[in-house]
Coordinates of C-alpha atoms and ligand atoms in Angstrom, one line a residue:
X310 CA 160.2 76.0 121.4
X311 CA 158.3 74.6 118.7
X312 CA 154.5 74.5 118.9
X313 CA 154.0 70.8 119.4
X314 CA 155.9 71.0 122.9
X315 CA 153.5 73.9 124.0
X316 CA 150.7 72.1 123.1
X317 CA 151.7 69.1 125.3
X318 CA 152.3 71.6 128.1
X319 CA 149.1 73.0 127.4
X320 CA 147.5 70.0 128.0
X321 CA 149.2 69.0 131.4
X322 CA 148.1 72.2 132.7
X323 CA 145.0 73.2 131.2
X324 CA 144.7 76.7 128.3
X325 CA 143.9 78.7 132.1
X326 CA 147.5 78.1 133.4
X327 CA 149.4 78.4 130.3
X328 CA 150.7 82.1 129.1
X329 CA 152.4 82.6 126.2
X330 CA 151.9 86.0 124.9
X331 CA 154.6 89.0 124.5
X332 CA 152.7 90.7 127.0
X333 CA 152.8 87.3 129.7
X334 CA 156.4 86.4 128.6
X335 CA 157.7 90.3 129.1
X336 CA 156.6 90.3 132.4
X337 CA 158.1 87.1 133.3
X338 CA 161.6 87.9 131.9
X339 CA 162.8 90.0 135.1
X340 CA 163.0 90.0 138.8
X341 CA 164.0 92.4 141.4
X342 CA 167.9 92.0 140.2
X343 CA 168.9 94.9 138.2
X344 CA 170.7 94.3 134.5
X345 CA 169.3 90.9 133.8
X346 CA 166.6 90.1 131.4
X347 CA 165.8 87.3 129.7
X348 CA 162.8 85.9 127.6
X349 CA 160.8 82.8 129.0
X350 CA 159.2 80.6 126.1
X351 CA 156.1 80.3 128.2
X352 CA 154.8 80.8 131.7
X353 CA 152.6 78.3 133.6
X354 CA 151.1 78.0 136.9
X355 CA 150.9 74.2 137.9
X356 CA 148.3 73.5 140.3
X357 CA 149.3 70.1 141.7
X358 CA 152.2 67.7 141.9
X359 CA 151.2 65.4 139.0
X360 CA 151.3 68.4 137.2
X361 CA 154.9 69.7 137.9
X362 CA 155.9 65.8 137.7
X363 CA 154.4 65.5 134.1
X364 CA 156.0 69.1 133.0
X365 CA 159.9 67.7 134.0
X366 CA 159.0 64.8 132.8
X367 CA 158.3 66.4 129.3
X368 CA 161.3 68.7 129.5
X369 CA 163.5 65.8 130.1
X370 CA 162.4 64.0 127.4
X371 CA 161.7 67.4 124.8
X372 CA 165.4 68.7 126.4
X373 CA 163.8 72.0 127.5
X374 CA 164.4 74.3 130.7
X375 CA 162.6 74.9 133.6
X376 CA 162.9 78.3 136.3
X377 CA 160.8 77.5 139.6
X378 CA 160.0 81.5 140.5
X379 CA 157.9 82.9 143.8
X380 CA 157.1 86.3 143.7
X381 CA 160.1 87.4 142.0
X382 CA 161.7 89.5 144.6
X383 CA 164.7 87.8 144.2
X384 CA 168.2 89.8 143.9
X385 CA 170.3 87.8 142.3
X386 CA 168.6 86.9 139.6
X387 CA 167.6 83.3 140.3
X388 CA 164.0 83.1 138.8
X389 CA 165.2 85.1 135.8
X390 CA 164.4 82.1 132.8
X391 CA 167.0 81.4 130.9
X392 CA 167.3 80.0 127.2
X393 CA 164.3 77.9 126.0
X394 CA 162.7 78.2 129.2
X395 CA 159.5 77.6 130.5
X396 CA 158.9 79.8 133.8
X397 CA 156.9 77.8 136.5
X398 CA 154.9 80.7 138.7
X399 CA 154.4 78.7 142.2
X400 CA 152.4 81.3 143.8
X401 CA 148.8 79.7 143.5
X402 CA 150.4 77.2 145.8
X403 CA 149.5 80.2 148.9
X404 CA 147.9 77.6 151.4
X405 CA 149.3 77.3 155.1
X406 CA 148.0 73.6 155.5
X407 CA 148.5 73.6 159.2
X408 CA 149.5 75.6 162.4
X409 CA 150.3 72.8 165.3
X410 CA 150.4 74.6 168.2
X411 CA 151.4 71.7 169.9
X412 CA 154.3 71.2 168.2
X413 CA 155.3 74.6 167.2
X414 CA 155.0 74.3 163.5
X415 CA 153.6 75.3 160.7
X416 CA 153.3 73.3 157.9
X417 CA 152.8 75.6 153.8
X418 CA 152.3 75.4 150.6
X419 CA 155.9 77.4 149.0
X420 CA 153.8 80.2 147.4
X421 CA 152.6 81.5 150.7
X422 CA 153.5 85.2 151.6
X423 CA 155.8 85.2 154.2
X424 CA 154.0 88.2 156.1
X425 CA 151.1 86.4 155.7
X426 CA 152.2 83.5 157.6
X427 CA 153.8 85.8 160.6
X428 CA 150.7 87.4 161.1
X429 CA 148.6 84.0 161.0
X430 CA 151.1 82.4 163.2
X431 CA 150.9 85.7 165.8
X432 CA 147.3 85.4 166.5
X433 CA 148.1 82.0 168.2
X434 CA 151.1 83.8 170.4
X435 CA 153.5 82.2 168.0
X436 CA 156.3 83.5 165.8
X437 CA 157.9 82.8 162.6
X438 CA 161.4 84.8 163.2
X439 CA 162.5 85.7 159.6
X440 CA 161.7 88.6 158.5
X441 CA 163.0 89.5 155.0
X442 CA 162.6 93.2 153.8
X443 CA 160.4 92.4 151.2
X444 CA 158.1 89.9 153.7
X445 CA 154.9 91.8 152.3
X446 CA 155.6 89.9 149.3
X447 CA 158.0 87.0 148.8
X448 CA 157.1 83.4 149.5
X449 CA 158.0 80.8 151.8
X450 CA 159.4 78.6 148.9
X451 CA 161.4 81.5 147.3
X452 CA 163.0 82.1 151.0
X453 CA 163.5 78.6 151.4
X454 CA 165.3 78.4 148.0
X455 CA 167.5 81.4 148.7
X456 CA 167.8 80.6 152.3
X457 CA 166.7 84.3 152.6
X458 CA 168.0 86.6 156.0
X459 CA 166.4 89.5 157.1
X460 CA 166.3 92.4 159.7
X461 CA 166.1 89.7 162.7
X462 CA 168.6 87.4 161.4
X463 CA 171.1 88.7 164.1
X464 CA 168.8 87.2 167.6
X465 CA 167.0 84.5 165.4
X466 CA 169.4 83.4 162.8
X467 CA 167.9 82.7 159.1
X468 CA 165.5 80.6 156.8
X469 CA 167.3 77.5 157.1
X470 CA 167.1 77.7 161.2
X471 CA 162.9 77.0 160.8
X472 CA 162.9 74.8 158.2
X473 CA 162.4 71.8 159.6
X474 CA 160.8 69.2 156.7
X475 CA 160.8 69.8 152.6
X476 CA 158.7 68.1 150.3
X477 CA 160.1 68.9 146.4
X478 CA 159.9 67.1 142.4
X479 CA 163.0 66.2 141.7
X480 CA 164.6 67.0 138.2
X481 CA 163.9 63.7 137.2
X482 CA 159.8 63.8 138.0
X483 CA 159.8 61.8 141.8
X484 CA 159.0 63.2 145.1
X485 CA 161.4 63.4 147.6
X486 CA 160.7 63.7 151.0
X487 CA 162.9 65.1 153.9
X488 CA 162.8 65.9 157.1
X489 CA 159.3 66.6 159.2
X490 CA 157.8 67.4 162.4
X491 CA 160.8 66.0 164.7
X492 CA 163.2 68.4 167.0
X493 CA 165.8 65.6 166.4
X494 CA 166.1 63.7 163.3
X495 CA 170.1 62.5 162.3
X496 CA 168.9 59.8 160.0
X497 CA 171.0 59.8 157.0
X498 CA 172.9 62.3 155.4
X499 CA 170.8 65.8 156.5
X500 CA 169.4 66.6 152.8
X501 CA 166.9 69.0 154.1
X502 CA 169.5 71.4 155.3
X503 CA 170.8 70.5 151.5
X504 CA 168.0 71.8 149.9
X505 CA 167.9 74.8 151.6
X506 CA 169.5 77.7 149.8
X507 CA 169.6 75.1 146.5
X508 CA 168.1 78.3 144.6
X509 CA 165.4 76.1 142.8
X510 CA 168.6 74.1 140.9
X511 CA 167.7 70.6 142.7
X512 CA 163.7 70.5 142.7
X513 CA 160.8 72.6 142.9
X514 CA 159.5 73.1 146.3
X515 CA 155.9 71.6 146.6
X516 CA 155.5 71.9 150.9
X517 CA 157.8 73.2 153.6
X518 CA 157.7 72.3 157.4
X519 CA 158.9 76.0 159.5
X520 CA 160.0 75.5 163.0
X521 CA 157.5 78.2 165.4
X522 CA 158.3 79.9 168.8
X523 CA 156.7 81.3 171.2
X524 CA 156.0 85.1 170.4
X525 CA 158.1 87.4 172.4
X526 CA 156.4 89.1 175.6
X527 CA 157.2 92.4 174.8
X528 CA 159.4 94.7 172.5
X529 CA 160.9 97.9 172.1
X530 CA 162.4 99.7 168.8
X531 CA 165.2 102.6 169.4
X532 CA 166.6 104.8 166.5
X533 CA 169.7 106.6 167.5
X534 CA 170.8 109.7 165.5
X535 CA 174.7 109.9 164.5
X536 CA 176.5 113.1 163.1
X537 CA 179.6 111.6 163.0
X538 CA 179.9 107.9 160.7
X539 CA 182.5 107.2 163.4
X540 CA 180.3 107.5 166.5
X541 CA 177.6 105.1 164.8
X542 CA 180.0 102.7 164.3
X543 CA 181.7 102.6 167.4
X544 CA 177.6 102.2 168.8
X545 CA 177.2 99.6 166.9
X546 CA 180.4 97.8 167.8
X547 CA 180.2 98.5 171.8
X548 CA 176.7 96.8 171.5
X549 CA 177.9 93.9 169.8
X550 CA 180.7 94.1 173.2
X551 CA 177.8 94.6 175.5
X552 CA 176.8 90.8 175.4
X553 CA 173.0 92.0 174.5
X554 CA 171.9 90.6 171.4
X555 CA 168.9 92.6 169.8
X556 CA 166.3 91.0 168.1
X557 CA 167.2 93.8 165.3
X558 CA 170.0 96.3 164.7
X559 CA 169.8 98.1 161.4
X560 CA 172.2 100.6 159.5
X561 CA 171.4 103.2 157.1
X562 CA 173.7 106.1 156.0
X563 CA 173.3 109.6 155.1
X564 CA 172.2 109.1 151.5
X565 CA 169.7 106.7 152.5
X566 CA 168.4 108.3 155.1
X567 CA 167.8 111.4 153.2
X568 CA 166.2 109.2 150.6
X569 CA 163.9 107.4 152.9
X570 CA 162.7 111.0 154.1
X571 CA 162.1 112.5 150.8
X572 CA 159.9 109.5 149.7
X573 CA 158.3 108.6 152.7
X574 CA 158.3 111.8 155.3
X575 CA 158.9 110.4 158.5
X576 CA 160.3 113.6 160.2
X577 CA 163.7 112.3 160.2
X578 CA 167.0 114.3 160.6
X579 CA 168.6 114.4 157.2
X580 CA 171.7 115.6 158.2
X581 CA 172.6 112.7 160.4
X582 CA 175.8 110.4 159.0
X583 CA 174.5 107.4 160.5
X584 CA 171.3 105.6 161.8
X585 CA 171.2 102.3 163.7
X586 CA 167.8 101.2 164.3
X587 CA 167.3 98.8 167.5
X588 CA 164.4 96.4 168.5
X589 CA 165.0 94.5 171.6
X590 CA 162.5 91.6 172.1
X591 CA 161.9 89.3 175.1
X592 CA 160.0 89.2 178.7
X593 CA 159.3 92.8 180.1
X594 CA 162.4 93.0 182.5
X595 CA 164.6 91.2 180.4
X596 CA 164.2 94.4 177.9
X597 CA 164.2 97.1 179.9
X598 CA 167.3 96.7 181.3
X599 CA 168.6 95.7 178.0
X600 CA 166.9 99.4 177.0
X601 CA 168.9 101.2 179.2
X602 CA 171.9 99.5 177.9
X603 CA 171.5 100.7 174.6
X604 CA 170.7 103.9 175.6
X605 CA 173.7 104.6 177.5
X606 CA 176.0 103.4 174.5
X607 CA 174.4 105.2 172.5
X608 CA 174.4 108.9 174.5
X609 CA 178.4 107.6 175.3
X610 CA 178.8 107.6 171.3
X611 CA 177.7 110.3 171.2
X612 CA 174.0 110.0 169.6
X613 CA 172.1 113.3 168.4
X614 CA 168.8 112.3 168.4
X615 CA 167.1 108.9 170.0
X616 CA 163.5 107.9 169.4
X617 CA 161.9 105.1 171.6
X618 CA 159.2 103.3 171.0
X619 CA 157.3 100.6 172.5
X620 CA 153.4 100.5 170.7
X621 CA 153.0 98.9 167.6
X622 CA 152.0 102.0 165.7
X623 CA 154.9 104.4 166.9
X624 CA 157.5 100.6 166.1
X625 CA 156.1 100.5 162.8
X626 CA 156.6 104.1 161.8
X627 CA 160.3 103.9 163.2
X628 CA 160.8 100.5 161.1
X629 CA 159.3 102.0 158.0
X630 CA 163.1 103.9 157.7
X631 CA 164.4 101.3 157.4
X632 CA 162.3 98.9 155.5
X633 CA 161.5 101.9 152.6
X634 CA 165.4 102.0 152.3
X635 CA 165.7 99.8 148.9
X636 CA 162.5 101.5 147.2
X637 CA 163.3 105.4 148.2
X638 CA 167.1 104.8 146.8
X639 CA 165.5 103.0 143.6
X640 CA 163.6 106.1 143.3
X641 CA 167.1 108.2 142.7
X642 CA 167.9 106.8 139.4
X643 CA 166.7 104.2 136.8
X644 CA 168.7 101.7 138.1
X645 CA 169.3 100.7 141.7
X646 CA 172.1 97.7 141.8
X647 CA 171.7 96.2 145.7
X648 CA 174.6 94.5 146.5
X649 CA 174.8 91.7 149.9
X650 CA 178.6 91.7 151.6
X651 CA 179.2 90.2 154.1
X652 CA 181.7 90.8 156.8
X653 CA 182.8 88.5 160.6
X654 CA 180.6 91.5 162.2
X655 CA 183.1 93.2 164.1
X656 CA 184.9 94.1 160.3
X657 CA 181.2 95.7 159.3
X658 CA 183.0 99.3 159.8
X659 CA 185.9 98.2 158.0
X660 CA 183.7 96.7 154.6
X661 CA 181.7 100.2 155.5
X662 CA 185.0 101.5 154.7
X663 CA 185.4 100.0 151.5
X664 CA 182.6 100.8 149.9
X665 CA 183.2 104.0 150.7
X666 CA 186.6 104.2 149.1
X667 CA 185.3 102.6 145.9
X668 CA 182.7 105.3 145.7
X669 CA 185.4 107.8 145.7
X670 CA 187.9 105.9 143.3
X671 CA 184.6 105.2 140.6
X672 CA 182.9 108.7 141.0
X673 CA 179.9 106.9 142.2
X674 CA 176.6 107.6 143.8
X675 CA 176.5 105.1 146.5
X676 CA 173.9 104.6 149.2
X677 CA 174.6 102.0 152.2
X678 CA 172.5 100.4 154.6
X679 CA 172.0 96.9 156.1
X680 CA 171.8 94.3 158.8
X681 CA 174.9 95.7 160.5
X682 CA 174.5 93.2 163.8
X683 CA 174.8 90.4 161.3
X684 CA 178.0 92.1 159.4
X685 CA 175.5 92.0 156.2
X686 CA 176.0 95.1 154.8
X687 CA 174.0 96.0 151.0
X688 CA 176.4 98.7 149.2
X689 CA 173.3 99.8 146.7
X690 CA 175.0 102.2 143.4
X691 CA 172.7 104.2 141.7
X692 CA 173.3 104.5 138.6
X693 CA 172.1 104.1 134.7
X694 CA 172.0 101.1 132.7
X695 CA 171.6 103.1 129.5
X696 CA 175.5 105.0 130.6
X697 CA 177.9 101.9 129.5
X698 CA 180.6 103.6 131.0
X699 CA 179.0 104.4 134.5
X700 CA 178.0 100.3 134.6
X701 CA 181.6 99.5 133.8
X702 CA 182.5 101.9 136.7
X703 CA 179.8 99.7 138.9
X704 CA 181.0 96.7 138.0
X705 CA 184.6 97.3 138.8
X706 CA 183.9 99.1 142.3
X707 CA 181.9 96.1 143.3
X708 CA 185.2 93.9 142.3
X709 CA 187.0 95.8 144.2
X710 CA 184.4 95.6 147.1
X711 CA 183.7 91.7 146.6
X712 CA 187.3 91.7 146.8
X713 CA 187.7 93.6 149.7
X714 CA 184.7 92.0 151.4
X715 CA 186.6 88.1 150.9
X716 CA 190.0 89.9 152.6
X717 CA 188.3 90.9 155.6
X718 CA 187.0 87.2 155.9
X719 CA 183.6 87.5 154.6
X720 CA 181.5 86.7 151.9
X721 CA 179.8 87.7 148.1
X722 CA 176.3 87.2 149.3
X723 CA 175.0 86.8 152.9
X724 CA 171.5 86.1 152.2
X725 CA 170.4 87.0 148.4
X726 CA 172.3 83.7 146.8
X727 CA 174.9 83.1 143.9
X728 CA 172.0 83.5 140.9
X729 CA 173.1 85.0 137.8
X730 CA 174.4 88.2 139.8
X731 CA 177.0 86.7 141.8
X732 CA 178.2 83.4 139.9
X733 CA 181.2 84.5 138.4
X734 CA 182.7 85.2 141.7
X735 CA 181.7 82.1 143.5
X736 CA 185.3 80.4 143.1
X737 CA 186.5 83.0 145.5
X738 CA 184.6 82.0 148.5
X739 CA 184.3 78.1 148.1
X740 CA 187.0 77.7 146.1
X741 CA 187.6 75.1 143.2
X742 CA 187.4 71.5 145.3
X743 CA 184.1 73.1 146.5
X744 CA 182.8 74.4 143.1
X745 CA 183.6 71.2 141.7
X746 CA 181.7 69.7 144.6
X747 CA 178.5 71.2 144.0
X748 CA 178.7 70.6 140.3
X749 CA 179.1 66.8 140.5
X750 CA 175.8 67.3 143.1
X751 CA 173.9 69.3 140.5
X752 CA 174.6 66.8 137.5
X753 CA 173.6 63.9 139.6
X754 CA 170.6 65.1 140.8
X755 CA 170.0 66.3 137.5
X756 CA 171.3 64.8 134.5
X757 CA 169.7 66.5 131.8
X758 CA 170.6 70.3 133.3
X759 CA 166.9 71.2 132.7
X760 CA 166.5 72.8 136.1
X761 CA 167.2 76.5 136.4
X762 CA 170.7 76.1 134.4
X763 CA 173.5 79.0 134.5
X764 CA 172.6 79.7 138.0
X765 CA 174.8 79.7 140.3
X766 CA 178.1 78.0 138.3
X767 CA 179.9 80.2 136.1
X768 CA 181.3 79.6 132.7
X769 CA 183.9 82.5 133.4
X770 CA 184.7 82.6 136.9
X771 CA 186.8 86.0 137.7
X772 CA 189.2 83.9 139.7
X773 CA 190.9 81.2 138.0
X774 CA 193.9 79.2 139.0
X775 CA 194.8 77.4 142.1
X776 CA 192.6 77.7 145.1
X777 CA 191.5 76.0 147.5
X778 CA 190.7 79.1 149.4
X779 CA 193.8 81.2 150.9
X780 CA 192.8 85.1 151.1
X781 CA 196.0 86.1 150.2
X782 CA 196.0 83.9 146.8
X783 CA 193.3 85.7 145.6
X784 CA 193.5 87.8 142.5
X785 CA 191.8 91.0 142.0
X786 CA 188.5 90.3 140.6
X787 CA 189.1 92.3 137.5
X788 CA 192.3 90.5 136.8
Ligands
FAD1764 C1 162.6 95.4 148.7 C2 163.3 94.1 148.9 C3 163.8 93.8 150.1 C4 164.4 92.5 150.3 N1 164.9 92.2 151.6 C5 165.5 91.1 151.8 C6 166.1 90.7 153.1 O1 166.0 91.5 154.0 N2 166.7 89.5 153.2 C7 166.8 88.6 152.2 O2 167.3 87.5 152.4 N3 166.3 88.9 151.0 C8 165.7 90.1 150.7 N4 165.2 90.4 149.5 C9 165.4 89.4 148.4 C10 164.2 88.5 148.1 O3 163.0 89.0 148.6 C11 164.4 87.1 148.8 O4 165.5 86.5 148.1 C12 163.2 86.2 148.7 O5 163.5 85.0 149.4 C13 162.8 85.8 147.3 O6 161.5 85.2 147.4 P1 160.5 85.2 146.1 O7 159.3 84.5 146.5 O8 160.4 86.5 145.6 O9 161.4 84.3 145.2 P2 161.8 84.4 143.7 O10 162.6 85.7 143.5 O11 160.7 84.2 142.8 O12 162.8 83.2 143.5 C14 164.0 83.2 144.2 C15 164.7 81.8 144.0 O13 163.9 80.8 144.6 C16 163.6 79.8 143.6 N5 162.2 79.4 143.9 C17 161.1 80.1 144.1 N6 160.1 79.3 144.4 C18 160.5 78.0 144.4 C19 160.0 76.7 144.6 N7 158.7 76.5 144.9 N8 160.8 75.6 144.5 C20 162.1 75.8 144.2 N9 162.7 76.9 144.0 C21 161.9 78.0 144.1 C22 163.7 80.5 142.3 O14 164.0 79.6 141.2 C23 164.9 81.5 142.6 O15 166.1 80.8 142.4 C24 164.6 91.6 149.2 C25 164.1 92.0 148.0 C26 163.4 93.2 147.8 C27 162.9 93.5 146.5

């Protein structure tokens, strides 16, 4: 990008907002997706809408790119710049503008924290349900744009359940407007729901209405204790069965689990084959009797050890297994790739399965955990980017597992997104009317491709030929 440019973007934004050193750039180049790295030409932090609409603007007209990024927690790669790109950092945009506790909403600017606004929203007996793993530290617009999950996705469903009103620049410099305050809105086609999970490839976020509820009464977290993989599972499959829905139900396996104690020393037993960590949430009665349920399945399956708890302090300890999983595995070896199957939830044991076979077949290190109420399960290899052949070894065991994953009726990514990480496999799952679909939506929207290109469409798809979508048409990924 030649200096001219920079200069012009320099001026729309002021010398405080605009970073262009090795130093700046470098840190830029990466997210939390492992393998991907790329050079931005600049990084700037707008500070208001006439600024973001005079930068697209520019690189419409100077034909340069532009990658919308939060905190860069993401793990498939979609704030990762790309050629001749200019990242644009929305986390100065951290404002929740309003709470209405009248209407149950809260109204934010995209670069607020996402733990910020649960706790905000708790000290007026309200709730804001989503709860990704990394919720200390990703933003409202980065969830929005991923249409991110999280550990109570299975009782309270995901992002794009709250989201109730978007306000974005579009690729060609206008605001666009969707949504609001309403319960009921069917006016028009339903582009708010559109937006969510776009990945930052149709506009950059600039306010988000989130649906609130009521904060739940009370709670209680249970971790049950499996020596046997197959008692855990059949747990966790009797309590789907039971007809009670926890607010949370969590998986971790032996490897992670004796991770998570060596990093964080939480008195765990690390010969267990399988955890499942329960939180029931709801009015009092309501979850003790839903207690005692889980319980009983889990003593009937056979459970070595069960921890209850029901304050805050002794919940959060239980919760930390679980939420330390992705940092005590990444602490194994230099590179930590978290993968995001997804599975019908009654075939979690069966993708379980899988990814145990292609451990085996590859001569992997494997750790498994996950949001096993929700069938999301996140196969995590350890391995070393600096051994070729052990990454080639990765890469194939997660084509088998991907693979695997589509045959058993799921999906490549339950709540991460497509990205860099997962769009060569995207035919598989929406097959090629639906590919072509999104395409034609992308190039109207924006016709000039300067909005986070090469995300989520593939130049080299790993599954060519004639779909539309039939499991057993599918060729191996690696074919
Ligand atoms: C330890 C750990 C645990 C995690 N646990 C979970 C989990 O439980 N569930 C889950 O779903 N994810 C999880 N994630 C992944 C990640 O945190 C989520 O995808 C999150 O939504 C990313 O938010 P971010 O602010 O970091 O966005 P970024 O990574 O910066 O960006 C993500 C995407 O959003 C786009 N974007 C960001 N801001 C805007 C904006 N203002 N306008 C338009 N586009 C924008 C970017 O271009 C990019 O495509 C985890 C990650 C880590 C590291």
């Amino acid at each position: 990008m030649n200096k001219t440019i920079k200069s012009k973007i320099k001026e729309i934004v002021g010398n405080n907002n605009f970073f262009d050193s090795n130093e700046d750039r470098l840190s830029y180049s990466f997210d939390a997706t492992p393998l991907y790295q790329q050079l931005p030409e600049a990084v700037v932090f707008p500070e208001n809408k006439e600024e973001i609409s005079k930068i697209v603007e520019l690189a419409n007209a100077e034909k340069f790119n532009l990658v919308p990024r939060g905190a860069g927690t993401g793990l498939s790669g979609g704030s990762i710049p790309v050629e001749n790109s200019i990242v644009l950092v929305m986390t100065k945009w951290n404002n929740i503008l309003e709470i209405d506790t009248a209407n149950h909403t809260a109204t934010v600017q995209p670069g607020v924290v996402t733990g910020t606004l649960q706790n905000e929203v708790e000290k007026l007996g309200l709730f804001y349900p989503p709860d990704p793993g990394s919720s200390s530290v990703c933003t409202i617009g980065g969830n929005v744009a991923n249409n991110a999950g999280g550990l109570r996705g299975l009782k309270y469903g995901v992002t794009k359940n709250y989201v109730m009103g978007t306000e974005m620049i579009l690729p060609n410099g206008k605001l666009l407007k969707t949504g609001g305050k309403n319960l009921k809105d069917v006016a028009g086609y339903n582009l708010k729901d559109f937006i969510v999970g776009s990945e930052g490839t149709l506009g950059i976020l600039t306010k988000v209405v989130l649906k609130l509820i009521p904060k739940p009464k009370s709670f209680t977290t249970i971790i049950a204790f499996f020596d046997k993989m197959i008692d855990c599972l059949n747990a966790d499959f009797s309590i789907i069965i039971s007809f009670v829905t926890p607010a949370m139900m969590e998986f971790l396996d032996k490897t992670t689990l004796n991770c998570v104690e060596e990093y964080a020393n939480l008195g765990l037993p690390k010969n267990a084959e399988g955890v499942l960590l329960i939180e029931l949430d709801g009015r009092g009665e309501e979850v003790k009797e839903d207690t005692e349920i889980i319980k009983r399945i889990f003593t009937h399956n056979n459970a070595s050890v069960i921890k209850i708890a029901d304050t805050l302090t002794e919940s959060s300890k239980l919760k930390a297994a679980r939420r330390s999983a992705f940092s005590a595995l990444a602490r194994v070896k230099p590179t930590t790739i978290l993968e995001d199957a997804t599975v019908p939830r009654a075939e979690f044991p069966l993708l379980l399965e899988k990814v145990q076979q292609a451990a085996k077949d590859y001569d992997l290190l494997f750790g498994n955990f996950g949001h096993a109420g929700d069938g999301n399960l996140h196969p995590t290899c350890l391995t070393d980017e600096r051994n070729n052949s052990e990454i080639e070894k990765a890469h194939k065991a997660f084509d088998f597992i991907f693979n695997e994953t589509i045959k058993l009726g799921g999906t490549i990514t339950g709540e991460h997104g497509t990205g860099l990480a997962k769009k060569d496999f995207l035919v598989n799952v929406a097959g090629i009317p639906g590919v072509e679909m999104m395409k034609k939506i992308k190039s109207v929207i924006d016709e000039n491709n300067i909005l986070n290109p090469g995300k989520i469409f593939s130049n080299s798809p790993r599954c060519e030929g004639t779909l539309p979508f039939n499991k057993n048409q599918i060729r191996p990924f690696n074919g």
